[in-house]
């Protein structure tokens, strides 16, 4: 830190201080700060050492005026605000993306847009250039945000394949269908034959793919599909509880339930216990996500593990590559069956 000439106050170190300590020109320091192009390894190391010694911090506002970039990324959740605090998956994903971006010295802005008005405001904010790209979480079909951002040329990576946009938008997803197949095979291997399902929202990719996997395995095992065994939920705990109550009313002989999220599965357990059904003796229960809700449940949930660390790291990698000029990309990651006490 450098002393000023007035009153002994310390002033922040500047790019000139870095250049002086490194013994290079101001232009060389500037090139290092903007990617290191046309800089020798020795000069780059000298500048980096000088930055550490002086404690220099990049003036992001000044750099954005030169580069036309904000040097920040948005994390956009198109769900009601209360869902962000209820569903542990969003927090896990947010933390992973924040950590992955920190390695590139890029801050993350959390944006919640659960209503049409909020979505319009945030879309205007993003397309005005306040962030360089967007990590989009929980995109529903019919939600215009992904299409509007894509049409505006905003680099975008979705968590899960956005319905209806195909290869137009980058996305990173767990293999929802294969995970569902693994869970239903596991329940069949336990001798269960009246396997119900509480689906996720069927206007989301996870909701559609997990239901498809459930149906495929039953068809392959020649177990008749009974529509009374399928009820819908919205990934909230309350919808899981209500779904289990509908299942018990429509199909009292249900002996297993595949639930499309761990949080909904907690609600299913509550409803089953209230109805006097023992888990897993009377009804086996399997969830999806391997979120903190799985081990907080009683009994602890058998579930499908989504690789959240890899999902967040890949979302950041694909987004930064797209900001750098690369084409959209799709990444699908494997899931894993985790067996616990509920089956």
CSV table of C-alpha atoms in Angstrom, one decimal, residues 59-275:
chain,number,residue,atom,x,y,z
A,59,UNK,CA,-10.6,-1.6,-10.8
A,60,UNK,CA,-13.5,-3.5,-12.4
A,61,UNK,CA,-15.4,-0.4,-13.4
A,62,UNK,CA,-12.4,1.1,-15.3
A,63,UNK,CA,-11.7,-2.2,-17.0
A,64,UNK,CA,-15.3,-2.7,-18.0
A,65,UNK,CA,-15.2,0.7,-19.8
A,66,UNK,CA,-12.3,-0.6,-21.9
A,67,UNK,CA,-13.4,-4.2,-22.5
A,68,UNK,CA,-17.2,-3.6,-22.7
A,69,UNK,CA,-17.7,-6.4,-20.1
A,70,UNK,CA,-19.1,-6.3,-16.6
A,71,UNK,CA,-16.8,-9.1,-15.3
A,72,UNK,CA,-19.7,-10.6,-13.4
A,73,UNK,CA,-22.2,-13.4,-14.0
A,74,UNK,CA,-25.8,-13.8,-13.0
A,75,UNK,CA,-27.4,-16.8,-11.2
A,76,UNK,CA,-31.0,-16.6,-12.3
A,77,UNK,CA,-33.7,-18.6,-10.5
A,78,UNK,CA,-37.1,-18.4,-12.1
A,79,UNK,CA,-39.0,-19.6,-9.1
A,80,UNK,CA,-40.8,-17.9,-6.2
A,81,UNK,CA,-38.4,-16.6,-3.6
A,82,UNK,CA,-39.7,-18.9,-0.9
A,83,UNK,CA,-38.7,-21.9,-3.0
A,84,UNK,CA,-35.0,-20.7,-3.0
A,85,UNK,CA,-35.0,-21.0,0.8
A,86,UNK,CA,-37.0,-24.2,1.0
A,87,UNK,CA,-35.2,-26.4,-1.6
A,88,UNK,CA,-31.6,-27.3,-0.6
A,89,UNK,CA,-30.6,-28.1,-4.2
A,90,UNK,CA,-30.6,-24.4,-5.1
A,91,UNK,CA,-28.3,-23.5,-2.3
A,92,UNK,CA,-25.9,-26.3,-3.1
A,93,UNK,CA,-25.8,-25.3,-6.8
A,94,UNK,CA,-25.4,-21.6,-5.9
A,95,UNK,CA,-22.5,-22.4,-3.6
A,96,UNK,CA,-20.8,-24.6,-6.2
A,97,UNK,CA,-21.1,-22.0,-8.9
A,98,UNK,CA,-19.8,-19.2,-6.6
A,99,UNK,CA,-16.7,-21.3,-5.8
A,100,UNK,CA,-16.1,-22.2,-9.4
A,101,UNK,CA,-16.3,-18.6,-10.5
A,102,UNK,CA,-14.1,-17.5,-7.6
A,103,UNK,CA,-11.2,-19.4,-9.2
A,104,UNK,CA,-11.6,-17.0,-12.1
A,105,UNK,CA,-12.0,-13.9,-9.9
A,106,UNK,CA,-15.6,-13.5,-11.3
A,107,UNK,CA,-18.3,-12.4,-8.8
A,108,UNK,CA,-21.8,-14.0,-9.0
A,109,UNK,CA,-25.0,-12.0,-8.7
A,110,UNK,CA,-28.1,-13.9,-7.4
A,111,UNK,CA,-31.3,-13.0,-9.2
A,112,UNK,CA,-34.7,-14.3,-8.2
A,113,UNK,CA,-37.6,-13.9,-10.7
A,114,UNK,CA,-40.7,-15.8,-9.6
A,115,UNK,CA,-43.3,-13.5,-11.2
A,116,UNK,CA,-43.9,-12.2,-14.7
A,117,UNK,CA,-43.0,-8.6,-13.5
A,118,UNK,CA,-39.8,-9.8,-11.9
A,119,UNK,CA,-38.8,-11.7,-15.0
A,120,UNK,CA,-39.4,-8.7,-17.2
A,121,UNK,CA,-37.3,-6.4,-15.0
A,122,UNK,CA,-34.4,-8.9,-14.7
A,123,UNK,CA,-34.4,-9.6,-18.4
A,124,UNK,CA,-34.1,-5.9,-19.1
A,125,UNK,CA,-31.3,-5.6,-16.5
A,126,UNK,CA,-29.4,-8.5,-18.1
A,127,UNK,CA,-29.8,-7.5,-21.7
A,128,UNK,CA,-28.6,-4.0,-20.8
A,129,UNK,CA,-25.2,-5.5,-20.2
A,130,UNK,CA,-25.0,-5.6,-16.4
A,131,UNK,CA,-23.7,-9.2,-16.5
A,132,UNK,CA,-21.6,-11.0,-19.0
A,133,UNK,CA,-23.6,-14.2,-18.9
A,134,UNK,CA,-26.3,-16.1,-17.0
A,135,UNK,CA,-26.5,-19.4,-15.2
A,136,UNK,CA,-30.3,-20.2,-15.5
A,137,UNK,CA,-31.8,-22.5,-12.9
A,138,UNK,CA,-35.3,-24.1,-13.0
A,139,UNK,CA,-36.6,-23.2,-16.5
A,140,UNK,CA,-40.2,-24.1,-17.2
A,141,UNK,CA,-41.7,-24.6,-20.7
A,142,UNK,CA,-43.5,-21.5,-21.7
A,143,UNK,CA,-41.1,-19.4,-19.6
A,144,UNK,CA,-39.8,-16.8,-22.1
A,145,UNK,CA,-36.6,-15.9,-20.2
A,146,UNK,CA,-34.3,-18.4,-21.9
A,147,UNK,CA,-35.5,-17.6,-25.4
A,148,UNK,CA,-35.4,-13.8,-24.8
A,149,UNK,CA,-31.8,-13.9,-23.5
A,150,UNK,CA,-30.7,-16.2,-26.3
A,151,UNK,CA,-32.3,-13.9,-28.9
A,152,UNK,CA,-30.5,-11.0,-27.3
A,153,UNK,CA,-27.2,-12.7,-27.7
A,154,UNK,CA,-26.6,-13.1,-23.9
A,155,UNK,CA,-24.3,-16.1,-23.1
A,156,UNK,CA,-26.5,-18.6,-21.2
A,157,UNK,CA,-26.2,-22.0,-19.6
A,158,UNK,CA,-29.2,-23.8,-18.2
A,159,UNK,CA,-29.3,-26.3,-15.4
A,160,UNK,CA,-31.2,-29.1,-17.2
A,161,UNK,CA,-32.2,-29.1,-20.9
A,162,UNK,CA,-34.7,-26.2,-21.5
A,163,UNK,CA,-37.8,-27.7,-23.1
A,164,UNK,CA,-38.4,-26.6,-26.6
A,165,UNK,CA,-35.0,-24.9,-27.2
A,166,UNK,CA,-33.1,-28.0,-28.2
A,167,UNK,CA,-29.5,-27.2,-29.1
A,168,UNK,CA,-30.0,-23.5,-29.2
A,169,UNK,CA,-29.0,-23.0,-25.5
A,170,UNK,CA,-26.1,-24.5,-23.6
A,171,UNK,CA,-27.1,-26.7,-20.7
A,172,UNK,CA,-25.7,-29.1,-18.1
A,173,UNK,CA,-27.9,-31.8,-16.7
A,174,UNK,CA,-27.8,-35.0,-14.7
A,175,UNK,CA,-29.1,-38.0,-16.6
A,176,UNK,CA,-32.6,-37.8,-15.1
A,177,UNK,CA,-34.1,-40.6,-17.2
A,178,UNK,CA,-31.3,-43.1,-16.4
A,179,UNK,CA,-31.4,-42.2,-12.7
A,180,UNK,CA,-35.2,-42.8,-12.6
A,181,UNK,CA,-34.6,-46.2,-14.3
A,182,UNK,CA,-32.1,-47.2,-11.7
A,183,UNK,CA,-34.5,-46.3,-8.9
A,184,UNK,CA,-37.5,-48.2,-10.3
A,185,UNK,CA,-35.3,-51.3,-11.1
A,186,UNK,CA,-34.1,-51.2,-7.4
A,187,UNK,CA,-37.7,-51.1,-6.2
A,188,UNK,CA,-38.7,-54.0,-8.5
A,189,UNK,CA,-35.7,-56.0,-7.3
A,190,UNK,CA,-37.1,-55.7,-3.8
A,191,UNK,CA,-40.2,-57.5,-4.9
A,192,UNK,CA,-42.4,-54.4,-5.1
A,193,UNK,CA,-45.0,-54.4,-7.9
A,194,UNK,CA,-47.4,-51.6,-7.0
A,195,UNK,CA,-44.9,-48.8,-7.5
A,196,UNK,CA,-46.4,-45.3,-7.4
A,197,UNK,CA,-44.7,-42.1,-8.5
A,198,UNK,CA,-44.9,-38.5,-7.4
A,199,UNK,CA,-43.6,-36.6,-10.4
A,200,UNK,CA,-41.9,-33.3,-10.6
A,201,UNK,CA,-43.5,-30.4,-12.6
A,202,UNK,CA,-44.2,-31.8,-16.1
A,203,UNK,CA,-43.2,-28.4,-17.6
A,204,UNK,CA,-39.6,-29.0,-16.5
A,205,UNK,CA,-37.0,-31.3,-18.1
A,206,UNK,CA,-36.4,-33.2,-14.8
A,207,UNK,CA,-40.1,-33.8,-14.3
A,208,UNK,CA,-40.6,-35.1,-17.9
A,209,UNK,CA,-37.4,-37.3,-17.9
A,210,UNK,CA,-37.9,-38.9,-14.5
A,211,UNK,CA,-41.5,-39.9,-15.4
A,212,UNK,CA,-40.3,-41.3,-18.7
A,213,UNK,CA,-37.7,-43.4,-16.9
A,214,UNK,CA,-40.3,-44.8,-14.5
A,215,UNK,CA,-42.6,-45.8,-17.3
A,216,UNK,CA,-39.8,-47.4,-19.4
A,217,UNK,CA,-38.7,-49.8,-16.6
A,218,UNK,CA,-42.3,-50.8,-15.8
A,219,UNK,CA,-42.9,-51.5,-19.4
A,220,UNK,CA,-39.7,-53.5,-19.8
A,221,UNK,CA,-40.6,-55.6,-16.7
A,222,UNK,CA,-44.1,-56.1,-18.1
A,223,UNK,CA,-45.7,-54.5,-15.1
A,224,UNK,CA,-49.0,-52.9,-16.2
A,225,UNK,CA,-49.0,-49.1,-16.1
A,226,UNK,CA,-51.7,-47.9,-13.7
A,227,UNK,CA,-52.4,-44.1,-14.0
A,228,UNK,CA,-53.8,-44.2,-10.5
A,229,UNK,CA,-50.3,-44.8,-9.3
A,230,UNK,CA,-49.0,-41.5,-10.9
A,231,UNK,CA,-49.6,-38.1,-9.2
A,232,UNK,CA,-47.9,-34.8,-9.9
A,233,UNK,CA,-46.0,-32.5,-7.5
A,234,UNK,CA,-44.0,-29.3,-7.8
A,235,UNK,CA,-40.8,-30.3,-5.9
A,236,UNK,CA,-42.1,-28.8,-2.7
A,237,UNK,CA,-42.5,-30.8,0.5
A,238,UNK,CA,-46.1,-29.9,0.7
A,239,UNK,CA,-46.8,-31.3,-2.8
A,240,UNK,CA,-45.1,-34.5,-1.8
A,241,UNK,CA,-47.4,-34.9,1.2
A,242,UNK,CA,-50.5,-34.1,-0.8
A,243,UNK,CA,-49.4,-36.5,-3.6
A,244,UNK,CA,-49.0,-39.3,-1.1
A,245,UNK,CA,-52.4,-38.7,0.2
A,246,UNK,CA,-53.8,-38.9,-3.3
A,247,UNK,CA,-51.9,-42.1,-4.0
A,248,UNK,CA,-53.2,-43.8,-0.9
A,249,UNK,CA,-56.8,-42.8,-1.8
A,250,UNK,CA,-56.5,-43.9,-5.5
A,251,UNK,CA,-54.3,-47.0,-4.9
A,252,UNK,CA,-54.4,-48.2,-1.3
A,253,UNK,CA,-52.4,-51.3,-2.2
A,254,UNK,CA,-49.3,-49.2,-3.2
A,255,UNK,CA,-46.2,-50.9,-1.9
A,256,UNK,CA,-43.5,-48.5,-3.1
A,257,UNK,CA,-43.3,-44.8,-4.2
A,258,UNK,CA,-40.6,-43.3,-6.4
A,259,UNK,CA,-40.6,-39.5,-5.6
A,260,UNK,CA,-39.0,-37.1,-8.1
A,261,UNK,CA,-37.2,-35.1,-5.4
A,262,UNK,CA,-35.9,-35.7,-1.8
A,263,UNK,CA,-37.8,-32.7,-0.5
A,264,UNK,CA,-41.1,-34.1,-1.8
A,265,UNK,CA,-40.1,-37.5,-0.4
A,266,UNK,CA,-40.0,-36.0,3.1
A,267,UNK,CA,-43.6,-35.0,2.6
A,268,UNK,CA,-44.5,-38.5,1.3
A,269,UNK,CA,-42.9,-40.0,4.5
A,270,UNK,CA,-45.0,-37.7,6.7
A,271,UNK,CA,-48.3,-38.7,4.9
A,272,UNK,CA,-47.4,-42.4,5.0
A,273,UNK,CA,-46.6,-42.3,8.7
A,274,UNK,CA,-49.8,-40.4,9.4
A,275,UNK,CA,-51.7,-43.2,7.6
